[in-house]
């Protein structure tokens, strides 16, 4: 992602006010475009189903899609994280012919796991007929494959391709629903699932055009088992950290059974989601400024470590890495804290303007504050990923998820006033753990590069922490 960061930073630096605005817009689309597009489409779909379907049918579509997004994200996370790492390794080694095998294996694994998980969930927890179960499970499978394939396009510098693919699928669904014959809940779900398929085909087609070699997965492509577990586990826990409080509150105060044993908590869900959207400015800043500057500083340190520099010059580069991290983190905290403060103060007029349920303000405000610490945790894990310390990334997200789960259960008696509290506390704990682990690694970075995390010294399995 630092590649587009360099381009956007240059645009902001050389383009005046218009360049800054353009860089911010492009950065938002790259860092969170698919998320924002999907959110807008889901909001429109929810409104459309409430007008065109009966209450039971609208609840059925909404519940299936929400659970499909949640389940596919958790299924795809470990597969996608590992696949991204393997593709990055192949590209770094100038082995483009080795990429298709990794991509195909990841798509098969993600789709297979998604299909199995979808069939299991919707057959055991809902009274849906077989055809509806298969449609819902297919939606989970295709979404999982989208989550796996979409990040790989950034390796090709196809930054706009993912949002465009999302728009293509959404546009197809919109046209069919708007101009097609009247549809029941099953037909709407089938049409939306077909839209997922269109998006998936668009993404895979771009990947196929760039990597035209025959798909083969050699044994040399597979990473050592311990490293693979750490990389995949970090992806899994990173998603779980964001979702765990929502999962628990689906069984908590103000929740309701919407489809068989499946439940939702509309008040917490809407407020939490709106609160999470406040992280978009911070993600944009992370992309354009923080990671780009860090990439430059870290690259300079690596160049000196692998060249003929003296220890003194290596030390200078090391100190520059530390200074760059501190400056970037300070900028992120200030900017995101300002966004969170504005969200907290303007929550009531904002909710009145968009017609949202005012009872969701607690979840919104707590999630907006939590997004500050979530962004800090993300920044810490970015640095740890550069250092190839995925065990520490896994520990960061594990602390986040565990703290969020405990805090959610502790605040259970508070009802509406406690919504979003679990995510906020989890983000605080995750940020604290991530910063501590990243700081320790950064201070000892020269030792880690030469000895502590050098495969020639510690072995191909790498270190755990």
mmCIF file with all atom_site columns, C-alpha atoms in Angstrom, residues 219-320:
data_model
loop_
_atom_site.group_PDB
_atom_site.id
_atom_site.type_symbol
_atom_site.label_atom_id
_atom_site.label_alt_id
_atom_site.label_comp_id
_atom_site.label_asym_id
_atom_site.label_entity_id
_atom_site.label_seq_id
_atom_site.pdbx_PDB_ins_code
_atom_site.Cartn_x
_atom_site.Cartn_y
_atom_site.Cartn_z
_atom_site.occupancy
_atom_site.B_iso_or_equiv
_atom_site.pdbx_formal_charge
_atom_site.auth_seq_id
_atom_site.auth_comp_id
_atom_site.auth_asym_id
_atom_site.auth_atom_id
_atom_site.pdbx_PDB_model_num
ATOM 1   C CA . UNK A 1 219 ? 5.743   -27.471 -2.222 1.00 0.00 ? 219 UNK A CA 1
ATOM 2   C CA . UNK A 1 220 ? 8.353   -24.702 -2.090 1.00 0.00 ? 220 UNK A CA 1
ATOM 3   C CA . UNK A 1 221 ? 5.508   -22.161 -2.095 1.00 0.00 ? 221 UNK A CA 1
ATOM 4   C CA . UNK A 1 222 ? 4.263   -23.356 1.259  1.00 0.00 ? 222 UNK A CA 1
ATOM 5   C CA . UNK A 1 223 ? 5.654   -21.494 4.281  1.00 0.00 ? 223 UNK A CA 1
ATOM 6   C CA . UNK A 1 224 ? 6.900   -23.251 7.414  1.00 0.00 ? 224 UNK A CA 1
ATOM 7   C CA . UNK A 1 225 ? 3.965   -24.423 9.524  1.00 0.00 ? 225 UNK A CA 1
ATOM 8   C CA . UNK A 1 226 ? 4.579   -22.172 12.523 1.00 0.00 ? 226 UNK A CA 1
ATOM 9   C CA . UNK A 1 227 ? 4.948   -19.076 10.386 1.00 0.00 ? 227 UNK A CA 1
ATOM 10  C CA . UNK A 1 228 ? 1.792   -19.954 8.441  1.00 0.00 ? 228 UNK A CA 1
ATOM 11  C CA . UNK A 1 229 ? -0.163  -20.346 11.689 1.00 0.00 ? 229 UNK A CA 1
ATOM 12  C CA . UNK A 1 230 ? 1.032   -16.997 12.996 1.00 0.00 ? 230 UNK A CA 1
ATOM 13  C CA . UNK A 1 231 ? 0.199   -15.170 9.765  1.00 0.00 ? 231 UNK A CA 1
ATOM 14  C CA . UNK A 1 232 ? -3.225  -16.808 9.393  1.00 0.00 ? 232 UNK A CA 1
ATOM 15  C CA . UNK A 1 233 ? -4.000  -16.431 13.095 1.00 0.00 ? 233 UNK A CA 1
ATOM 16  C CA . UNK A 1 234 ? -3.240  -12.723 13.030 1.00 0.00 ? 234 UNK A CA 1
ATOM 17  C CA . UNK A 1 235 ? -5.773  -12.274 10.232 1.00 0.00 ? 235 UNK A CA 1
ATOM 18  C CA . UNK A 1 236 ? -8.410  -14.305 12.056 1.00 0.00 ? 236 UNK A CA 1
ATOM 19  C CA . UNK A 1 237 ? -8.047  -12.446 15.336 1.00 0.00 ? 237 UNK A CA 1
ATOM 20  C CA . UNK A 1 238 ? -7.878  -9.073  13.597 1.00 0.00 ? 238 UNK A CA 1
ATOM 21  C CA . UNK A 1 239 ? -11.402 -9.638  12.264 1.00 0.00 ? 239 UNK A CA 1
ATOM 22  C CA . UNK A 1 240 ? -12.659 -11.230 15.486 1.00 0.00 ? 240 UNK A CA 1
ATOM 23  C CA . UNK A 1 241 ? -11.494 -8.191  17.450 1.00 0.00 ? 241 UNK A CA 1
ATOM 24  C CA . UNK A 1 242 ? -13.884 -5.954  15.506 1.00 0.00 ? 242 UNK A CA 1
ATOM 25  C CA . UNK A 1 243 ? -16.840 -8.349  15.508 1.00 0.00 ? 243 UNK A CA 1
ATOM 26  C CA . UNK A 1 244 ? -16.779 -10.008 18.933 1.00 0.00 ? 244 UNK A CA 1
ATOM 27  C CA . UNK A 1 245 ? -18.781 -7.356  20.795 1.00 0.00 ? 245 UNK A CA 1
ATOM 28  C CA . UNK A 1 246 ? -21.416 -7.343  18.022 1.00 0.00 ? 246 UNK A CA 1
ATOM 29  C CA . UNK A 1 247 ? -21.722 -11.132 18.179 1.00 0.00 ? 247 UNK A CA 1
ATOM 30  C CA . UNK A 1 248 ? -22.235 -11.049 21.934 1.00 0.00 ? 248 UNK A CA 1
ATOM 31  C CA . UNK A 1 249 ? -24.748 -8.207  21.822 1.00 0.00 ? 249 UNK A CA 1
ATOM 32  C CA . UNK A 1 250 ? -26.805 -10.095 19.249 1.00 0.00 ? 250 UNK A CA 1
ATOM 33  C CA . UNK A 1 251 ? -27.800 -12.117 22.324 1.00 0.00 ? 251 UNK A CA 1
ATOM 34  C CA . UNK A 1 252 ? -27.880 -9.117  24.660 1.00 0.00 ? 252 UNK A CA 1
ATOM 35  C CA . UNK A 1 253 ? -30.201 -6.268  25.675 1.00 0.00 ? 253 UNK A CA 1
ATOM 36  C CA . UNK A 1 254 ? -32.497 -4.897  22.943 1.00 0.00 ? 254 UNK A CA 1
ATOM 37  C CA . UNK A 1 255 ? -31.672 -7.808  20.627 1.00 0.00 ? 255 UNK A CA 1
ATOM 38  C CA . UNK A 1 256 ? -34.392 -9.642  18.757 1.00 0.00 ? 256 UNK A CA 1
ATOM 39  C CA . UNK A 1 257 ? -34.840 -13.006 17.037 1.00 0.00 ? 257 UNK A CA 1
ATOM 40  C CA . UNK A 1 258 ? -35.095 -12.273 13.320 1.00 0.00 ? 258 UNK A CA 1
ATOM 41  C CA . UNK A 1 259 ? -34.733 -15.680 11.643 1.00 0.00 ? 259 UNK A CA 1
ATOM 42  C CA . UNK A 1 260 ? -34.951 -18.907 13.611 1.00 0.00 ? 260 UNK A CA 1
ATOM 43  C CA . UNK A 1 261 ? -32.162 -18.927 16.176 1.00 0.00 ? 261 UNK A CA 1
ATOM 44  C CA . UNK A 1 262 ? -30.390 -16.013 14.495 1.00 0.00 ? 262 UNK A CA 1
ATOM 45  C CA . UNK A 1 263 ? -30.654 -12.700 16.297 1.00 0.00 ? 263 UNK A CA 1
ATOM 46  C CA . UNK A 1 264 ? -29.660 -9.097  15.634 1.00 0.00 ? 264 UNK A CA 1
ATOM 47  C CA . UNK A 1 265 ? -29.322 -5.985  17.747 1.00 0.00 ? 265 UNK A CA 1
ATOM 48  C CA . UNK A 1 266 ? -30.410 -3.185  15.394 1.00 0.00 ? 266 UNK A CA 1
ATOM 49  C CA . UNK A 1 267 ? -29.702 -0.376  17.857 1.00 0.00 ? 267 UNK A CA 1
ATOM 50  C CA . UNK A 1 268 ? -26.140 -1.444  18.612 1.00 0.00 ? 268 UNK A CA 1
ATOM 51  C CA . UNK A 1 269 ? -25.454 -2.540  15.040 1.00 0.00 ? 269 UNK A CA 1
ATOM 52  C CA . UNK A 1 270 ? -26.426 0.792   13.466 1.00 0.00 ? 270 UNK A CA 1
ATOM 53  C CA . UNK A 1 271 ? -24.657 2.934   16.067 1.00 0.00 ? 271 UNK A CA 1
ATOM 54  C CA . UNK A 1 272 ? -21.495 0.831   16.060 1.00 0.00 ? 272 UNK A CA 1
ATOM 55  C CA . UNK A 1 273 ? -21.294 0.812   12.288 1.00 0.00 ? 273 UNK A CA 1
ATOM 56  C CA . UNK A 1 274 ? -21.678 4.580   12.039 1.00 0.00 ? 274 UNK A CA 1
ATOM 57  C CA . UNK A 1 275 ? -19.032 4.961   14.739 1.00 0.00 ? 275 UNK A CA 1
ATOM 58  C CA . UNK A 1 276 ? -16.626 2.702   12.857 1.00 0.00 ? 276 UNK A CA 1
ATOM 59  C CA . UNK A 1 277 ? -16.976 4.900   9.772  1.00 0.00 ? 277 UNK A CA 1
ATOM 60  C CA . UNK A 1 278 ? -15.216 7.691   11.654 1.00 0.00 ? 278 UNK A CA 1
ATOM 61  C CA . UNK A 1 279 ? -11.951 5.761   11.272 1.00 0.00 ? 279 UNK A CA 1
ATOM 62  C CA . UNK A 1 280 ? -11.883 6.456   7.519  1.00 0.00 ? 280 UNK A CA 1
ATOM 63  C CA . UNK A 1 281 ? -9.995  9.805   7.816  1.00 0.00 ? 281 UNK A CA 1
ATOM 64  C CA . UNK A 1 282 ? -7.380  8.113   9.995  1.00 0.00 ? 282 UNK A CA 1
ATOM 65  C CA . UNK A 1 283 ? -6.971  5.235   7.539  1.00 0.00 ? 283 UNK A CA 1
ATOM 66  C CA . UNK A 1 284 ? -6.481  7.762   4.754  1.00 0.00 ? 284 UNK A CA 1
ATOM 67  C CA . UNK A 1 285 ? -3.828  9.597   6.758  1.00 0.00 ? 285 UNK A CA 1
ATOM 68  C CA . UNK A 1 286 ? -2.146  6.290   7.601  1.00 0.00 ? 286 UNK A CA 1
ATOM 69  C CA . UNK A 1 287 ? -1.983  5.448   3.898  1.00 0.00 ? 287 UNK A CA 1
ATOM 70  C CA . UNK A 1 288 ? -0.816  8.817   2.565  1.00 0.00 ? 288 UNK A CA 1
ATOM 71  C CA . UNK A 1 289 ? 1.546   9.952   5.328  1.00 0.00 ? 289 UNK A CA 1
ATOM 72  C CA . UNK A 1 290 ? 2.413   7.527   8.106  1.00 0.00 ? 290 UNK A CA 1
ATOM 73  C CA . UNK A 1 291 ? 3.092   4.290   6.236  1.00 0.00 ? 291 UNK A CA 1
ATOM 74  C CA . UNK A 1 292 ? 4.699   6.070   3.285  1.00 0.00 ? 292 UNK A CA 1
ATOM 75  C CA . UNK A 1 293 ? 7.229   7.868   5.473  1.00 0.00 ? 293 UNK A CA 1
ATOM 76  C CA . UNK A 1 294 ? 7.879   4.741   7.502  1.00 0.00 ? 294 UNK A CA 1
ATOM 77  C CA . UNK A 1 295 ? 8.424   2.695   4.354  1.00 0.00 ? 295 UNK A CA 1
ATOM 78  C CA . UNK A 1 296 ? 11.091  5.171   3.232  1.00 0.00 ? 296 UNK A CA 1
ATOM 79  C CA . UNK A 1 297 ? 12.851  5.221   6.619  1.00 0.00 ? 297 UNK A CA 1
ATOM 80  C CA . UNK A 1 298 ? 12.759  1.445   7.029  1.00 0.00 ? 298 UNK A CA 1
ATOM 81  C CA . UNK A 1 299 ? 13.977  0.915   3.470  1.00 0.00 ? 299 UNK A CA 1
ATOM 82  C CA . UNK A 1 300 ? 16.949  3.195   4.149  1.00 0.00 ? 300 UNK A CA 1
ATOM 83  C CA . UNK A 1 301 ? 17.813  1.172   7.257  1.00 0.00 ? 301 UNK A CA 1
ATOM 84  C CA . UNK A 1 302 ? 17.623  -2.108  5.350  1.00 0.00 ? 302 UNK A CA 1
ATOM 85  C CA . UNK A 1 303 ? 19.818  -0.699  2.589  1.00 0.00 ? 303 UNK A CA 1
ATOM 86  C CA . UNK A 1 304 ? 22.504  0.213   5.108  1.00 0.00 ? 304 UNK A CA 1
ATOM 87  C CA . UNK A 1 305 ? 22.235  -3.125  6.905  1.00 0.00 ? 305 UNK A CA 1
ATOM 88  C CA . UNK A 1 306 ? 22.654  -5.077  3.673  1.00 0.00 ? 306 UNK A CA 1
ATOM 89  C CA . UNK A 1 307 ? 25.332  -2.786  2.248  1.00 0.00 ? 307 UNK A CA 1
ATOM 90  C CA . UNK A 1 308 ? 28.715  -1.670  3.461  1.00 0.00 ? 308 UNK A CA 1
ATOM 91  C CA . UNK A 1 309 ? 27.636  1.028   5.931  1.00 0.00 ? 309 UNK A CA 1
ATOM 92  C CA . UNK A 1 310 ? 29.375  1.543   9.229  1.00 0.00 ? 310 UNK A CA 1
ATOM 93  C CA . UNK A 1 311 ? 27.650  0.825   12.524 1.00 0.00 ? 311 UNK A CA 1
ATOM 94  C CA . UNK A 1 312 ? 27.376  4.563   13.101 1.00 0.00 ? 312 UNK A CA 1
ATOM 95  C CA . UNK A 1 313 ? 25.448  5.116   9.844  1.00 0.00 ? 313 UNK A CA 1
ATOM 96  C CA . UNK A 1 314 ? 23.211  2.152   10.633 1.00 0.00 ? 314 UNK A CA 1
ATOM 97  C CA . UNK A 1 315 ? 22.534  3.733   14.019 1.00 0.00 ? 315 UNK A CA 1
ATOM 98  C CA . UNK A 1 316 ? 21.591  7.019   12.335 1.00 0.00 ? 316 UNK A CA 1
ATOM 99  C CA . UNK A 1 317 ? 19.102  5.214   10.091 1.00 0.00 ? 317 UNK A CA 1
ATOM 100 C CA . UNK A 1 318 ? 17.742  3.337   13.103 1.00 0.00 ? 318 UNK A CA 1
ATOM 101 C CA . UNK A 1 319 ? 17.125  6.579   14.978 1.00 0.00 ? 319 UNK A CA 1
ATOM 102 C CA . UNK A 1 320 ? 15.394  7.962   11.879 1.00 0.00 ? 320 UNK A CA 1
#
